[in-house]
XYZ file of C-alpha atoms in Angstrom:
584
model
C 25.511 -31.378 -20.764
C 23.337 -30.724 -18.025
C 21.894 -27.210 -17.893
C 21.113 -25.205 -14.675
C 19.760 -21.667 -13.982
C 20.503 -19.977 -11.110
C 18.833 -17.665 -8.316
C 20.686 -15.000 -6.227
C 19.357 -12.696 -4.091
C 21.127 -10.063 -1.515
C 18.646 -7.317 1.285
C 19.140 -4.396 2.546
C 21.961 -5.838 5.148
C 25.266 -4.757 3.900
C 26.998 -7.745 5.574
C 25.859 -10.006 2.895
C 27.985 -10.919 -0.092
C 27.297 -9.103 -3.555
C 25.294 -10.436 -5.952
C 28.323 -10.615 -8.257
C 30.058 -13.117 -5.649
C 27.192 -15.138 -5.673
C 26.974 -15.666 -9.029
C 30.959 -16.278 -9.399
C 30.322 -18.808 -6.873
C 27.539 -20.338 -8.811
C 29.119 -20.383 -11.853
C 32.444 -22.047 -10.275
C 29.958 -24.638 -8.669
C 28.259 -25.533 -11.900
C 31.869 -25.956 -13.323
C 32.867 -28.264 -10.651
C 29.929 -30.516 -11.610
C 30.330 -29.912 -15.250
C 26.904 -28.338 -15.563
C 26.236 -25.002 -18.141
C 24.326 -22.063 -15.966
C 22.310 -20.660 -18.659
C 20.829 -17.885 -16.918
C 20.428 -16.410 -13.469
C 17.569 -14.618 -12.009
C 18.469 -11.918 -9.088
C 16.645 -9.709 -6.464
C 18.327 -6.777 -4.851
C 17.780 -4.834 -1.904
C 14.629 -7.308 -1.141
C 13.976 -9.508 1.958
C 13.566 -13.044 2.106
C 10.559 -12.902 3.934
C 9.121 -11.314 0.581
C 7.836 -14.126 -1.860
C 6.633 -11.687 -3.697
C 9.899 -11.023 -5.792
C 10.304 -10.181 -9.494
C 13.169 -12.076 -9.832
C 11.486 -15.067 -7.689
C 8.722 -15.510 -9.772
C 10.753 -15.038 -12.842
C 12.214 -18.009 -11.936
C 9.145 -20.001 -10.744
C 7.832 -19.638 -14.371
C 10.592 -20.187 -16.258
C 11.192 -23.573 -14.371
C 7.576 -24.895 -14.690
C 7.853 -24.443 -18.673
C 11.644 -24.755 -19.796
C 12.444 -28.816 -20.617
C 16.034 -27.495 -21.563
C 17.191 -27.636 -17.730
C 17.774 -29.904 -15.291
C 18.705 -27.987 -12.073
C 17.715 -25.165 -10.150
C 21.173 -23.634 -8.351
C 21.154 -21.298 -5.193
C 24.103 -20.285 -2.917
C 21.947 -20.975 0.449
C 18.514 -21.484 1.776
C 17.955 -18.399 3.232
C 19.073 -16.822 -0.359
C 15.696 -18.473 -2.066
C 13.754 -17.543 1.343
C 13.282 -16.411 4.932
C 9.732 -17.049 5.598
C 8.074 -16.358 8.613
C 5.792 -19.961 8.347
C 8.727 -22.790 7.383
C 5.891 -24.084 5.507
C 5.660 -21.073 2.616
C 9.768 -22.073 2.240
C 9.076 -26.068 1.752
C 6.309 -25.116 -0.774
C 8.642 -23.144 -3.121
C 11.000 -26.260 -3.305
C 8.240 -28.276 -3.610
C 6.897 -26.263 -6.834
C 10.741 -26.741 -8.415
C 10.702 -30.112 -8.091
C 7.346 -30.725 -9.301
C 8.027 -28.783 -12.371
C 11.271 -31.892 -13.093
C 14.187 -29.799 -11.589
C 16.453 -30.682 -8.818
C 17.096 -27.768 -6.139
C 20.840 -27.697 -5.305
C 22.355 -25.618 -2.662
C 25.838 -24.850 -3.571
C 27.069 -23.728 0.077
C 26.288 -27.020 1.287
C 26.037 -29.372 -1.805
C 23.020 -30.309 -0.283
C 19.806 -31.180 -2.834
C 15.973 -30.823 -1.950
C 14.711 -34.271 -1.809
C 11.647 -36.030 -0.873
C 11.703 -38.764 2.389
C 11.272 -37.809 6.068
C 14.768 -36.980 7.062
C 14.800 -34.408 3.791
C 11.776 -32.326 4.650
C 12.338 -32.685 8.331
C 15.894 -30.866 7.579
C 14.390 -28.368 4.778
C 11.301 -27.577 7.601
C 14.535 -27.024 10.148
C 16.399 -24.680 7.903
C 13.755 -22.631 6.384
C 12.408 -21.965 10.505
C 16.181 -21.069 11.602
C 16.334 -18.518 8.094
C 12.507 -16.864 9.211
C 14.121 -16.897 12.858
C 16.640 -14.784 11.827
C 15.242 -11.795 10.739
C 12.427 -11.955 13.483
C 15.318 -11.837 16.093
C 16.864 -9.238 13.692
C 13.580 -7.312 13.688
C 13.393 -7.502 17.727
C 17.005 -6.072 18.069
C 16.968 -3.686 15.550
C 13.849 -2.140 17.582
C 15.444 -1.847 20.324
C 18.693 -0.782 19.126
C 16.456 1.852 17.800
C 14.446 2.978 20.490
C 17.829 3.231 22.247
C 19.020 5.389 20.421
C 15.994 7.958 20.005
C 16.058 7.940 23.995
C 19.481 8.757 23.737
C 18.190 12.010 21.556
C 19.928 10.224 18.290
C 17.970 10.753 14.665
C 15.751 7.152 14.297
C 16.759 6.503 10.455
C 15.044 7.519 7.758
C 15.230 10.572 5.226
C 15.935 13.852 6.382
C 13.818 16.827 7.200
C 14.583 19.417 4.594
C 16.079 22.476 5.921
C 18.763 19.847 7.910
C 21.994 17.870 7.533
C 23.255 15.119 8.749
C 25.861 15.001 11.580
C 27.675 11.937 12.048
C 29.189 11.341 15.157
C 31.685 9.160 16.361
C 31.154 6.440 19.211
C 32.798 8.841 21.678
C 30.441 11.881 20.643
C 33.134 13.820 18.132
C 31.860 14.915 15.081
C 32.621 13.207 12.155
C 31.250 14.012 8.553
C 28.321 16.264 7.440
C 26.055 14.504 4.995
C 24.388 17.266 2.647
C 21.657 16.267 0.453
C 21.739 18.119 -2.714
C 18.959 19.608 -5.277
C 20.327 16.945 -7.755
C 19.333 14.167 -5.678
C 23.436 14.144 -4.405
C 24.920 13.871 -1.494
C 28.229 15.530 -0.347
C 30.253 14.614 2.357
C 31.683 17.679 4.546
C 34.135 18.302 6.899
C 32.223 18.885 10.495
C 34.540 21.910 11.158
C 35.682 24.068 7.768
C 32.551 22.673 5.650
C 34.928 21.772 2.969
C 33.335 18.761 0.835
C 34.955 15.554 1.129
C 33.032 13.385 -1.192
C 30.801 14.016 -3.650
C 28.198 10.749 -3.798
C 26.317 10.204 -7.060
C 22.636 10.324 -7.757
C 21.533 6.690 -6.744
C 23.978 5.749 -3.681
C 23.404 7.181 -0.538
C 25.564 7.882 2.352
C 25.889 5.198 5.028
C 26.954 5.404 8.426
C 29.312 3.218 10.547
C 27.172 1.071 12.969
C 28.940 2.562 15.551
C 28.726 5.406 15.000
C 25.590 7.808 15.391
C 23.362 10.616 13.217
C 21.713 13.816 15.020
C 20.563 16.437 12.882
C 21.862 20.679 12.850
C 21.267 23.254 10.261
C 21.345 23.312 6.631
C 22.692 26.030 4.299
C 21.002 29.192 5.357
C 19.161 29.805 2.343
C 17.414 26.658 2.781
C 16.526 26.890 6.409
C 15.309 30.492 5.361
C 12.945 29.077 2.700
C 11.205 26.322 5.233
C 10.996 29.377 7.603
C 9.310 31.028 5.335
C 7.249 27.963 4.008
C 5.740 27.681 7.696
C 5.027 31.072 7.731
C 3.324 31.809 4.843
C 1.296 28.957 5.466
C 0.548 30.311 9.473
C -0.479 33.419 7.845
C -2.899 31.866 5.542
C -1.187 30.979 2.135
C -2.441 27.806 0.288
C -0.326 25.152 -0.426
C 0.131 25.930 -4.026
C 1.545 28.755 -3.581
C 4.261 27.393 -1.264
C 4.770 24.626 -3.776
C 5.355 27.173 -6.373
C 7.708 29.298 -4.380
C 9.793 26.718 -3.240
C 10.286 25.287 -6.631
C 10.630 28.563 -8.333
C 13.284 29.380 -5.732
C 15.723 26.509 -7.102
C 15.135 24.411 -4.041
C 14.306 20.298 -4.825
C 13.598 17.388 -2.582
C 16.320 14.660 -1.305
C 16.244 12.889 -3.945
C 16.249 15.332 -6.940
C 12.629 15.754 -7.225
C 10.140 19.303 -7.669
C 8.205 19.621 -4.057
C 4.414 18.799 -4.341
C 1.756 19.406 -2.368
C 1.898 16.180 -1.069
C 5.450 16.343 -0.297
C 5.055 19.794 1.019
C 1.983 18.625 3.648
C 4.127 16.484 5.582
C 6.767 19.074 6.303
C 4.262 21.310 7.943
C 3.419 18.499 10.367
C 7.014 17.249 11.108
C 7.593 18.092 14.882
C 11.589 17.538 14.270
C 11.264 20.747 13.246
C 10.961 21.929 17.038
C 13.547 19.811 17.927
C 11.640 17.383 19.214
C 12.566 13.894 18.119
C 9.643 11.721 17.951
C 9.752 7.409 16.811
C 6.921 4.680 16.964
C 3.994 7.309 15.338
C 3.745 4.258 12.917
C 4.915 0.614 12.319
C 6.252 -0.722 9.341
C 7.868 -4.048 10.250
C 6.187 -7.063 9.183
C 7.707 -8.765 12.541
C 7.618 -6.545 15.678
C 5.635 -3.633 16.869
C 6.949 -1.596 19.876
C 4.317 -1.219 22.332
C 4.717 -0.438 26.426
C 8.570 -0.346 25.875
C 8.960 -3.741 24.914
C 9.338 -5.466 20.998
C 6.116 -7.285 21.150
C 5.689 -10.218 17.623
C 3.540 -9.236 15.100
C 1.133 -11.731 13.556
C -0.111 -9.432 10.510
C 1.646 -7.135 8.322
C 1.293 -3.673 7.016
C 1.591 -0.198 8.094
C 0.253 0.306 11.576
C -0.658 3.596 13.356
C 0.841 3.024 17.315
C -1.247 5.251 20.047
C 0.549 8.224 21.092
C 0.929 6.429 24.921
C 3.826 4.131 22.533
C 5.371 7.418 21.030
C 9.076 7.518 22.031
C 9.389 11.375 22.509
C 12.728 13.533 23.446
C 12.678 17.260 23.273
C 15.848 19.499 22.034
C 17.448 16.817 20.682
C 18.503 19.136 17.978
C 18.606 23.206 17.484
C 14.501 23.966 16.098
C 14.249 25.328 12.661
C 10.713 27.127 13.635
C 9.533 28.663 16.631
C 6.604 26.794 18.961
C 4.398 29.660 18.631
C 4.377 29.012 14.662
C 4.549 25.891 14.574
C 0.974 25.929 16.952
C -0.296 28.034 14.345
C 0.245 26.102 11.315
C -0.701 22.819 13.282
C -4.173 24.992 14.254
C -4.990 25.567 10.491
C -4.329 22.038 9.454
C -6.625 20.660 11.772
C -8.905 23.013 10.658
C -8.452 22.166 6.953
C -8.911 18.381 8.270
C -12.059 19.405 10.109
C -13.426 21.138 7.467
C -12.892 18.435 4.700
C -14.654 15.625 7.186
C -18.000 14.828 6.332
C -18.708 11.358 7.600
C -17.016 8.957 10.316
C -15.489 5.567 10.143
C -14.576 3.946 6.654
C -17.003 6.288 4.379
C -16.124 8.470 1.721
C -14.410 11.599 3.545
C -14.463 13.743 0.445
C -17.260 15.938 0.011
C -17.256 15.199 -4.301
C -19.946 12.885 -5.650
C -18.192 11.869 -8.159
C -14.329 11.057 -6.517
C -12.884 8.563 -8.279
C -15.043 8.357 -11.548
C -13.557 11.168 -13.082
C -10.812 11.832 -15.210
C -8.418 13.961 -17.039
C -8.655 13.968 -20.923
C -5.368 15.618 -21.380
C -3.446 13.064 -18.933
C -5.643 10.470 -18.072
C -5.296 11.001 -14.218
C -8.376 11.153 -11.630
C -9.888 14.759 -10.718
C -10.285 15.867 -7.506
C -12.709 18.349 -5.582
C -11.265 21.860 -4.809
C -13.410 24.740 -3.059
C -12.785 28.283 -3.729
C -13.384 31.049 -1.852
C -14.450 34.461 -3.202
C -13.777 37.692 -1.542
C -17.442 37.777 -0.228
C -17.270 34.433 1.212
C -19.051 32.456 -1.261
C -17.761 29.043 -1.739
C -17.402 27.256 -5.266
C -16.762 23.652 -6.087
C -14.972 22.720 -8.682
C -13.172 19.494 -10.377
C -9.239 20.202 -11.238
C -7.069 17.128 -12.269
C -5.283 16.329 -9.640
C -1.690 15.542 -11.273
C -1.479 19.179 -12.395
C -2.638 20.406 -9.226
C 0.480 18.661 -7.664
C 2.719 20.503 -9.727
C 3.488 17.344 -12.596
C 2.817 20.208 -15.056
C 5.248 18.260 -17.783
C 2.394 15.090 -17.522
C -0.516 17.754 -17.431
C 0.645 21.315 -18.829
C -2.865 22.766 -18.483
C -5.057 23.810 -15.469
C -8.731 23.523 -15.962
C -11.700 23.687 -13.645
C -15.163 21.583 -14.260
C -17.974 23.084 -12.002
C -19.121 20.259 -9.625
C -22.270 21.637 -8.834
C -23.237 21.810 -12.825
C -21.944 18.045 -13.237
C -23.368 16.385 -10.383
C -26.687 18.410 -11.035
C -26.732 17.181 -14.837
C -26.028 13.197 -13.402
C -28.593 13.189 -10.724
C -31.248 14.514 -13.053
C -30.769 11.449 -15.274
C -30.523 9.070 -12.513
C -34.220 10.694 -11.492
C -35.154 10.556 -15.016
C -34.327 6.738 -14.651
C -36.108 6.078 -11.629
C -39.657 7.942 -13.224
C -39.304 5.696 -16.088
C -38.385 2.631 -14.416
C -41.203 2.676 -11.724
C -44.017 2.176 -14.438
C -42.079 0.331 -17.067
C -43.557 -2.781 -18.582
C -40.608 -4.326 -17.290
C -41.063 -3.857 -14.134
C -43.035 -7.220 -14.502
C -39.399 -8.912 -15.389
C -37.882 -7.304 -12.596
C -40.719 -8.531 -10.345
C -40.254 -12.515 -11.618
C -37.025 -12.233 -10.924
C -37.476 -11.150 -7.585
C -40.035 -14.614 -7.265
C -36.501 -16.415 -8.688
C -34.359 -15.253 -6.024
C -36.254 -14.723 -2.699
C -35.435 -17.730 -0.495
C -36.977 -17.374 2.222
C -36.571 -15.919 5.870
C -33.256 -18.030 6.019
C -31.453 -16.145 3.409
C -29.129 -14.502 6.133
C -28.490 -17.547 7.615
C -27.971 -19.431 4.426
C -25.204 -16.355 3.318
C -23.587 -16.914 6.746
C -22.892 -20.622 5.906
C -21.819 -20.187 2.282
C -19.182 -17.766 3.823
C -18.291 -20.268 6.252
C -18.362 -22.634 3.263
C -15.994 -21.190 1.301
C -13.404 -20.170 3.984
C -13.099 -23.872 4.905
C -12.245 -24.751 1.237
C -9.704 -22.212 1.691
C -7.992 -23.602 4.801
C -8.241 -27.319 3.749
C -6.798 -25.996 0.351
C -3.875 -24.461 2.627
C -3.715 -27.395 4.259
C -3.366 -29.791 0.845
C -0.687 -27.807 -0.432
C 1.145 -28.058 2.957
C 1.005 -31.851 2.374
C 2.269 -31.798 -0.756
C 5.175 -30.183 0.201
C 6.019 -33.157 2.637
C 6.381 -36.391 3.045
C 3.825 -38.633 5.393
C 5.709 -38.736 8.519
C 6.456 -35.281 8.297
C 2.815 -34.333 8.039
C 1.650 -36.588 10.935
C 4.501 -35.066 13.582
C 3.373 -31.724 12.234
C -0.562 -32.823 12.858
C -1.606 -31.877 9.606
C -3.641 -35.160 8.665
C -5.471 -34.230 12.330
C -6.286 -30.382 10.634
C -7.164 -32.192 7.684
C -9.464 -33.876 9.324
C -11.047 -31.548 11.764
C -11.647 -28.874 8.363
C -13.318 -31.606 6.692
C -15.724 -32.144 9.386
C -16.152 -28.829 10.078
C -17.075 -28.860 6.296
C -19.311 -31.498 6.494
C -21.713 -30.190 8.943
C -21.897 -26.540 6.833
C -23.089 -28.390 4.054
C -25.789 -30.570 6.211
C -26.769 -27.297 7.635
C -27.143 -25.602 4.104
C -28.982 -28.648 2.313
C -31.336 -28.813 5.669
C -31.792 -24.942 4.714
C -32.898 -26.038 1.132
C -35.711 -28.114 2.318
C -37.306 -24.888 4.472
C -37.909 -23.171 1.937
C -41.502 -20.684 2.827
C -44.424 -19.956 0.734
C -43.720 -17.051 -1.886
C -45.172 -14.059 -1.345
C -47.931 -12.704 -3.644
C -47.028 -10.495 -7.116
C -48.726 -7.894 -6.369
C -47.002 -7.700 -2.682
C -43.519 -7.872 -4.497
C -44.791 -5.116 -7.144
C -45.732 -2.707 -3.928
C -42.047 -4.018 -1.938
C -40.540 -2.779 -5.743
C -42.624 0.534 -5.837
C -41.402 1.565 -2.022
C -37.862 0.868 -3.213
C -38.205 3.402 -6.067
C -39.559 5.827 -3.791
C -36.211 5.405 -1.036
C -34.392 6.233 -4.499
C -36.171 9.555 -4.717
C -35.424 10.066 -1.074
C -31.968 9.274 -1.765
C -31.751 12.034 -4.533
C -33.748 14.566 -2.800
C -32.047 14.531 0.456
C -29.571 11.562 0.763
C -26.498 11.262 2.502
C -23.162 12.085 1.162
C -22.230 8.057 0.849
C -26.023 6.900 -0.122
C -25.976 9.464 -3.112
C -21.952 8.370 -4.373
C -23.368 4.633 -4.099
C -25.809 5.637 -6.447
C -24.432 7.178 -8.911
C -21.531 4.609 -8.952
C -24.588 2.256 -10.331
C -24.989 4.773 -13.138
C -21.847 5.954 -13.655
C -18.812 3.775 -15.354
C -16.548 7.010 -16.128
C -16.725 10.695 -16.856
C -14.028 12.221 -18.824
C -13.208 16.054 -19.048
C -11.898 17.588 -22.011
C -11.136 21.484 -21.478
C -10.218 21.432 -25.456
C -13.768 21.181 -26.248
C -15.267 22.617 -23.398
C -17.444 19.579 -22.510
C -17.343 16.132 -20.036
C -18.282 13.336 -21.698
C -20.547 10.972 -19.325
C -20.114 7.361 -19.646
C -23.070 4.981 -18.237
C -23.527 1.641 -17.368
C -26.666 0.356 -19.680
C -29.588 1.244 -17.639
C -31.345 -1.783 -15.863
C -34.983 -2.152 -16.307
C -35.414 0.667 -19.484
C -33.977 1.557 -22.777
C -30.229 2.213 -23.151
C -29.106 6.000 -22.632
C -27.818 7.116 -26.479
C -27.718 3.427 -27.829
C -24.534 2.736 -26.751
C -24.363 3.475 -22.998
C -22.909 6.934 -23.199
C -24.676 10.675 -22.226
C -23.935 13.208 -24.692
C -21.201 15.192 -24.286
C -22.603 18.032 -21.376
C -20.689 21.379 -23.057
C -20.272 24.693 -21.657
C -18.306 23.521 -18.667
């Protein structure tokens, strides 16, 4: 009998059948042909336009190593993909198919199958599937910058400290939608409050789509506690402490879940909390980005900060929680906590700890991060504090423990300068020397960098290209013009590696030992620079070279110091570690 497994797959868009109806109607397919579904791999609640899916690739390997069946058995098309380049789609069938199974399509009967007419059709089907949600995308922007302009709540979770009111298309209240410190919802009655519905922890509330959500007060206790989060914070409180109070007070997030500082920051820069309803801060769609009022196409993905000229922005949409005046306040101090915390522009290293990221917890195993205290007298202290107790996980980490930076950092930068002396009259410094003679090539060195780059981005593309190929037949390929990329990549590649073999035959005259030994000599000495007075970035760079890890463990009162063997002189301790540094 021949075997099949099958693939099912269902988004976020509730209009879509269930995954259970699409495997009853694979299973009565495979019964029609008198074929045995063995198995059947499913994704839920993910977009075709991810081929990134667990259950996807599940399948993919399963198919390239089972001999045991024949066929691979989908509802639809657009249920194994809806790719924004037709050409990712045809490559999935085209890995099926080389791994021996046929690709049936039970909506249609259809099979994937080589010959022009095939891929032409497949290369049809998979554009109209990607076209879909990129017209989807395009309306669903504008449906929802409609409806913020309209003073309407964009989607999303809720600010704490509000419910949802669900109006009708003619403006009449509806339902309440209450999320609860279990991670519940409850469904109220707009006028007596008495609960309707009582959703489980899991399934979440969803609206008609004609019908619309605005936001209005929460049970007074709770819109009492974010008062008073906003102004304890105004009047100087740290975040801790809020976290603390909150939590101690009974009061959880929407979905069940003790507030954290990081949960916690984000309140106390939510303007919906002045009533002010604000969309487009960020983009998340993979397809569109809203920009000068319009649903303009991506061509990258990711999360996207907009400019505030392409913020959508309606004021007293809904009653404020907090008053401007506080709000101003709190917004003053967290720019001034940003400010403070800033060290460097661009992409470097904003935290003001050497050794971010190379530490860790011994108790959880999570990184530690840099916290300054204050004293009374204004002296500042830096310390090291794990930073999944500081967020309040106290059940991962139960206990707090501070390692003084200043002690740590001191204690690694001493060995690194210990190092350096050594190194810079170390017999072999001779070896390091010949193997600068090995690698120098020459004035052309950028140049010849530039082309390897060049080099091996080409590969990439005609690579791309290949598999693109592959998943077609010829006269597919040449309306497509891919044997005319093909060609112009190869040529391209061609005169790269001309250019880099003419590069090879340039090669200058070597300079003299001795010049090398004085080049190595000045580079020791922008080491000891680096140490003495260094910026924030030079110094983390080098200790990163040192470094591998650095473990704290407030049991024994010591950080044990792990080190990469050093380079040019003996090992530190024989095996690449410090001993422990106690007393911290």
């Amino acid at each position: 009998m021949t075997q099949a497994i099958g693939y099912i797959r269902r988004s976020s868009d509730r209009q879509e059948e269930s995954l259970q109806q699409q495997q009853a109607q694979l299973e009565a397919f495979a019964a029609s042909k008198g074929w045995q579904l063995v198995a059947v791999y499913s994704d839920d609640a993910i977009s075709g336009s991810d081929l990134r899916r667990p259950g996807l690739e599940q399948l993919l390997a399963d198919a390239a190593h089972r001999q045991d069946v024949d066929v691979v058995l989908t509802w639809d098309r657009n249920r194994l993909a809806r790719p924004k380049d037709p050409l990712d789609g045809m490559l999935l069938e085209r890995r099926l198919t080389e791994a021996g199974k046929r690709v049936m399509y039970a909506a249609t009967g259809q099979e994937s199958q080589g010959g022009f007419a095939a891929g032409l059709m497949s290369y049809v089907e998979h554009h109209q599937n990607g076209d879909y949600l990129r017209k989807l995308s395009r309306d669903t922007i504008r449906g929802i910058a409609h409806r913020v302009q309209r003073g309407f709540w964009p989607g999303g979770p809720i600010p704490f400290g509000y419910d949802r009111l669900i109006l009708g298309d003619d403006g009449t209240p509806r339902r309440i939608v209450r999320d609860l410190d279990a991670g519940t919802q409850a469904v109220l009655d707009p006028t007596t409050g008495d609960v309707r519905e009582q959703l489980p922890k899991g399934r979440r509330y969803q609206k008609q789509d004609h019908e619309q959500c605005t936001l209005v007060p929460s049970m007074p206790e709770r819109v009492r506690a974010l008062q008073k989060m906003f102004s304890d914070y105004a009047a100087g409180k740290p975040t801790r402490e809020l976290r603390d109070a909150i939590n101690a007070a009974g009061f959880r997030t929407s979905r069940g879940s003790r507030f954290t500082v990081q949960t916690i920051l984000p309140i106390l820069e939510n303007p919906a909390y002045l009533g002010r309803c604000v969309y487009n801060r960020r983009t998340l769609s993979k397809w569109h980005r809203y920009q000068n009022g319009n649903s303009v196409e991506r061509h990258d993905e990711g999360v996207e900060k907009r400019p505030e000229s392409d913020w959508l922005t309606v004021e007293g949409a809904w009653p404020a929680l907090v008053d401007a005046d506080t709000f101003e306040q709190v917004k003053h101090r967290r720019t001034s906590s940003r400010e403070q915390h800033r060290h460097t522009t661009g992409r470097a290293v904003k935290a003001g700890y050497l050794l971010t990221g190379l530490a860790f917890c011994g108790i959880c195993g999570g990184r530690l991060t840099g916290q300054t205290t204050i004293s009374g007298k204004g002296y500042r202290t830096r310390y090291y504090v794990c930073a999944t107790h500081h967020a309040g996980h106290h059940d991962r980490c139960p206990k707090r423990h501070k390692i003084p930076a200043d002690k740590v950092e001191g204690h690694i930068l001493g060995l690194i300068r210990e190092d350096v002396g050594r190194i810079r009259h170390d017999h072999k410094l001779h070896e390091y020397i010949a193997d600068e003679l090995r690698r120098v090539s020459g004035g052309n060195e950028d140049a010849r960098e530039q082309l390897k780059r060049r080099q091996d981005d080409l590969g990439r593309q005609i690579d791309k290209v290949r598999e693109h190929l592959l998943a077609m037949d010829a006269e597919s390929a040449k309306v497509m013009g891919l044997y005319e990329k093909a060609a112009e990549l190869t040529e391209q590649q061609k005169q790269v590696e001309q250019a880099l073999a003419k590069l090879g035959d340039e090669l200058p005259t070597l300079p003299e030992v001795a010049e090398l030994q004085a080049r190595a000599v000045a580079a020791f000495d922008e080491l000891e620079k680096v140490l003495e007075s260094g910026t924030l970035e030079e110094k983390r760079e080098l200790i990163a070279a040192y470094v591998q890890k650095i473990k704290a463990e407030p049991d024994h009162h010591q950080v044990q110091i792990s080190l990469y063997p050093a380079l040019f002189s003996r090992k530190i301790a024989g095996g690449g570690f410090e001993p422990p540094t106690s007393g911290l």
